[in-house]
PDB file of C-alpha atoms in Angstrom:
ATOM      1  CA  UNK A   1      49.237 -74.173-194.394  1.00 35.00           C
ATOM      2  CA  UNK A   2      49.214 -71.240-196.649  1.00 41.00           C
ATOM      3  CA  UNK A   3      47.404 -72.363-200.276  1.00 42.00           C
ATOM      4  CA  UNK A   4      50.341 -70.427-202.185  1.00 45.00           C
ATOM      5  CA  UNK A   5      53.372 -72.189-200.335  1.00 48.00           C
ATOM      6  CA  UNK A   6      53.141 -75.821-201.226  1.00 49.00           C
ATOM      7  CA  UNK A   7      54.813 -78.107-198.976  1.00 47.00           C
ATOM      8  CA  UNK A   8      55.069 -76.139-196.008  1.00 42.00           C
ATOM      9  CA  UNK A   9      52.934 -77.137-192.998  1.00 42.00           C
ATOM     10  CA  UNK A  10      52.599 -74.786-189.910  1.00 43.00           C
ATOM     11  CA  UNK A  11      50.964 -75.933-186.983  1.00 42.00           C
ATOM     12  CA  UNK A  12      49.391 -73.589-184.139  1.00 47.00           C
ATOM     13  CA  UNK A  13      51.599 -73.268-180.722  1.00 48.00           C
ATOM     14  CA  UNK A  14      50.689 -74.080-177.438  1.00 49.00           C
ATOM     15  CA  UNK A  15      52.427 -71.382-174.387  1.00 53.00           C
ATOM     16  CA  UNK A  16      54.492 -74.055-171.897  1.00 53.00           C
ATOM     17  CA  UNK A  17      53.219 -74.464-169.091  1.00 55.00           C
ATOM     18  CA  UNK A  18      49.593 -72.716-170.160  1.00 62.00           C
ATOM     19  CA  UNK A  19      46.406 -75.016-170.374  1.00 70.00           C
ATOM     20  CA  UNK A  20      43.753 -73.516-172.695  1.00 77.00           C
ATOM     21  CA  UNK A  21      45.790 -71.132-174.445  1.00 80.00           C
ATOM     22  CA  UNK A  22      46.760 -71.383-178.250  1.00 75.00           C
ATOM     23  CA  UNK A  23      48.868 -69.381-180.727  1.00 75.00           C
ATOM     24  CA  UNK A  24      47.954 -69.620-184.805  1.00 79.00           C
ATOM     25  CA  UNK A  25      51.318 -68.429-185.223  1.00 75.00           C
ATOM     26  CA  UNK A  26      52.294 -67.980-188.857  1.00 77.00           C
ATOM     27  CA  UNK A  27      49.324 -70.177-190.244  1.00 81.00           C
ATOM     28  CA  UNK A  28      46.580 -69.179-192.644  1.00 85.00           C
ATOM     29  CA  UNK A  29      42.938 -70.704-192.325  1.00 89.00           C
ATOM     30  CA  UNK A  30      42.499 -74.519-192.588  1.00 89.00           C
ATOM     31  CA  UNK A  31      39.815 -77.158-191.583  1.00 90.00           C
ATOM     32  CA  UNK A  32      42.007 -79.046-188.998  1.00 90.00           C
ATOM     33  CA  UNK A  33      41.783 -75.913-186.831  1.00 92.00           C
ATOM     34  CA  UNK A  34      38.144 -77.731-185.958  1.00 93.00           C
ATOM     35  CA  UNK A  35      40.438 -80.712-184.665  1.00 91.00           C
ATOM     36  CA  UNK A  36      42.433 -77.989-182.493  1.00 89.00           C
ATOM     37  CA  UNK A  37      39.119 -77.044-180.942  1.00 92.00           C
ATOM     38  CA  UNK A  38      37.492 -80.355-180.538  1.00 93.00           C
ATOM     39  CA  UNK A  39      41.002 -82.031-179.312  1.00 91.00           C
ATOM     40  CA  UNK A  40      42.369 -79.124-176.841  1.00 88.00           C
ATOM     41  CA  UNK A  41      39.346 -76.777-176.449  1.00 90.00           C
ATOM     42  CA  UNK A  42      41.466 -73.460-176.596  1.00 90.00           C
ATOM     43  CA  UNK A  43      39.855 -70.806-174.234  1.00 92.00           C
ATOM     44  CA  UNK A  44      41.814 -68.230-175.219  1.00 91.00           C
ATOM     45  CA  UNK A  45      43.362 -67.723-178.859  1.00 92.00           C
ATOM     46  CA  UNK A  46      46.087 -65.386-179.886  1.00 90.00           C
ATOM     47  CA  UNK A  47      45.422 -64.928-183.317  1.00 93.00           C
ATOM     48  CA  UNK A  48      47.349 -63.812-186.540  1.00 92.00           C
ATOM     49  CA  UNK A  49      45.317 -60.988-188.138  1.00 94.00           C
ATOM     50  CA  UNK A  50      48.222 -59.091-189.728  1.00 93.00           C
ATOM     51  CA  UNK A  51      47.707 -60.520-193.596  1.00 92.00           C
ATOM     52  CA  UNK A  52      50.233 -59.624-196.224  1.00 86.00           C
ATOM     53  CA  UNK A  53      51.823 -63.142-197.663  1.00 83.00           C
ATOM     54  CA  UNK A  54      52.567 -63.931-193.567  1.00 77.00           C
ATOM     55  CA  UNK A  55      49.700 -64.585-192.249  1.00 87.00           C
ATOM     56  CA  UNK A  56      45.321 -64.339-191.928  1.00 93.00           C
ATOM     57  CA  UNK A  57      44.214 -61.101-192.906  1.00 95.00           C
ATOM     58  CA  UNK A  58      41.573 -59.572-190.545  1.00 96.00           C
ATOM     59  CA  UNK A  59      38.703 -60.461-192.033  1.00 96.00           C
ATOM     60  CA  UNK A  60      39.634 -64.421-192.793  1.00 96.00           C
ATOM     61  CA  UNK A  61      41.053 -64.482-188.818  1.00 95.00           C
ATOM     62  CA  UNK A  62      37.628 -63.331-188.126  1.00 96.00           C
ATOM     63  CA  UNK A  63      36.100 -66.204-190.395  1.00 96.00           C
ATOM     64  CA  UNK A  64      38.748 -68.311-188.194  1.00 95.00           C
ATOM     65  CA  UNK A  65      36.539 -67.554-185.128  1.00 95.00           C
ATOM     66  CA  UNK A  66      33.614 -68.061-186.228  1.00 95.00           C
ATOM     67  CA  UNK A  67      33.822 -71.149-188.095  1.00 96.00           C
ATOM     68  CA  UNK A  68      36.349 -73.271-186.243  1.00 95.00           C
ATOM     69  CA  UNK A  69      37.138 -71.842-182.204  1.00 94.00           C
ATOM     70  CA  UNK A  70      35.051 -70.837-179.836  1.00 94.00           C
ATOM     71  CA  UNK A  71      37.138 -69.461-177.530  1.00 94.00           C
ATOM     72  CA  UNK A  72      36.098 -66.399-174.304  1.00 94.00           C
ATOM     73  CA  UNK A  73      39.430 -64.077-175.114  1.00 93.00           C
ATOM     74  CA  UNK A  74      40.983 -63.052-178.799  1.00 95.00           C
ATOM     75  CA  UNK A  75      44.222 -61.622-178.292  1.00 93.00           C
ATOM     76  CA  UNK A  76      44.771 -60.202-182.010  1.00 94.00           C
ATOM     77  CA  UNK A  77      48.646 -60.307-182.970  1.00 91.00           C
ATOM     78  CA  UNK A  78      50.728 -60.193-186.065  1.00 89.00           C
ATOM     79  CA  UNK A  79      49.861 -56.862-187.333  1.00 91.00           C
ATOM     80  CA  UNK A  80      50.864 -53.437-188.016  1.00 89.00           C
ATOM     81  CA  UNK A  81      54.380 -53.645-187.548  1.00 86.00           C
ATOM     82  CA  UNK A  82      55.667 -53.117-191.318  1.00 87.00           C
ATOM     83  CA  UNK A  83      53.795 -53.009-194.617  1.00 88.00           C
ATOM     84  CA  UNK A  84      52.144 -54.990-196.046  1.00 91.00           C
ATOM     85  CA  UNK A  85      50.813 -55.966-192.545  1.00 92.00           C
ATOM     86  CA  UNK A  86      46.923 -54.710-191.812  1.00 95.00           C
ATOM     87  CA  UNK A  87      47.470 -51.575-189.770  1.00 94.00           C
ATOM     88  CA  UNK A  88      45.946 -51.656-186.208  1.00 94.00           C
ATOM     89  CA  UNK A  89      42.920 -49.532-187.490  1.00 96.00           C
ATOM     90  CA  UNK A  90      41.978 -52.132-190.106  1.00 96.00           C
ATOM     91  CA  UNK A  91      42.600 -54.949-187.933  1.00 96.00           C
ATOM     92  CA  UNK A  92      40.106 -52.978-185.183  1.00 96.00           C
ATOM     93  CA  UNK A  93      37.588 -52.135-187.785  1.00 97.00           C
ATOM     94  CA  UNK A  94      37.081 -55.946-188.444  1.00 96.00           C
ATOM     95  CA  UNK A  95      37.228 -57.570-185.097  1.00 95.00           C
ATOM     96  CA  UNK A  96      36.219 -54.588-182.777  1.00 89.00           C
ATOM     97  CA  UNK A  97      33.119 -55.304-182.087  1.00 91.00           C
ATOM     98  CA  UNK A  98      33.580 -58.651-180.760  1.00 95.00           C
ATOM     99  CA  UNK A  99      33.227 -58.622-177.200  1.00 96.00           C
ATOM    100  CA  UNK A 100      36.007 -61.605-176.637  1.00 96.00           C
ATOM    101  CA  UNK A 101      38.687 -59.419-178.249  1.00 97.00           C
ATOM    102  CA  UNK A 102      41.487 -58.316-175.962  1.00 94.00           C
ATOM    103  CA  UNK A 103      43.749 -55.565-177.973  1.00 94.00           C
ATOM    104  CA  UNK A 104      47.268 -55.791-175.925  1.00 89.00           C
ATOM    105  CA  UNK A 105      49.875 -52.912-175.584  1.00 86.00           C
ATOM    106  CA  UNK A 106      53.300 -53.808-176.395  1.00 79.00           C
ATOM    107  CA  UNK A 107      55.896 -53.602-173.092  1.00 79.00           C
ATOM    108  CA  UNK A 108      52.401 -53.628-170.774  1.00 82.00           C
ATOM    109  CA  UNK A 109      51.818 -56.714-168.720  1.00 79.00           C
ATOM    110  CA  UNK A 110      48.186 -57.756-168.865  1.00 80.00           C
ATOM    111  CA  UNK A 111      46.063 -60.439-167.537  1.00 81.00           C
ATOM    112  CA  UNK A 112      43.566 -62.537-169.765  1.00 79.00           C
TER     113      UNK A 112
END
């Protein structure tokens, strides 16, 4: 739940059909994503990095990681399509050197 929209409660997706795989979707950090890694044990994450009043920024998505999943692929998402979004380079600049992260090509199938 974003701090600045009172009320409204967003909780991360799971893919059908997909074991170990979880979406933050439109969610901004919060302590219960220790229950989603305790509970389901996520191995891979696809997470929100674009910012703006949407979603994590880069830099809290990459507090997300280390504080509350520990998961072996980070499929960034949720960025640079229109301001005030972080742009691909900023999102790269914060998360680039972690060795989990998996930067995806729209239109280009790809296997995590």
């Amino acid at each position: 739940m974003r701090p600045d929209e009172p009320g409204r409660v967003v909780l991360p997706a799971r893919l059908a059909g997909v074991e170990g795989v979880r979406v933050t979707g439109d969610t901004w950090l919060f302590g219960d994503m220790a229950l989603v890694q305790e509970l389901l044990h996520p191995d891979i994450v696809l997470l929100n990095v674009g910012g703006g009043r949407y979603v994590m920024d880069p830099r809290t998505a990459a507090l997300a990681v280390r504080k509350y999943f520990r998961p072996s692929v980070i499929v960034p998402m949720h960025f640079g399509t229109f301001e005030p979004l972080a742009t691909e380079p900023q999102a790269r600049e914060v998360l680039g050197s972690d060795p989990r992260v998996r930067w995806l090509t729209p239109g280009i199938a790809a296997s995590l």
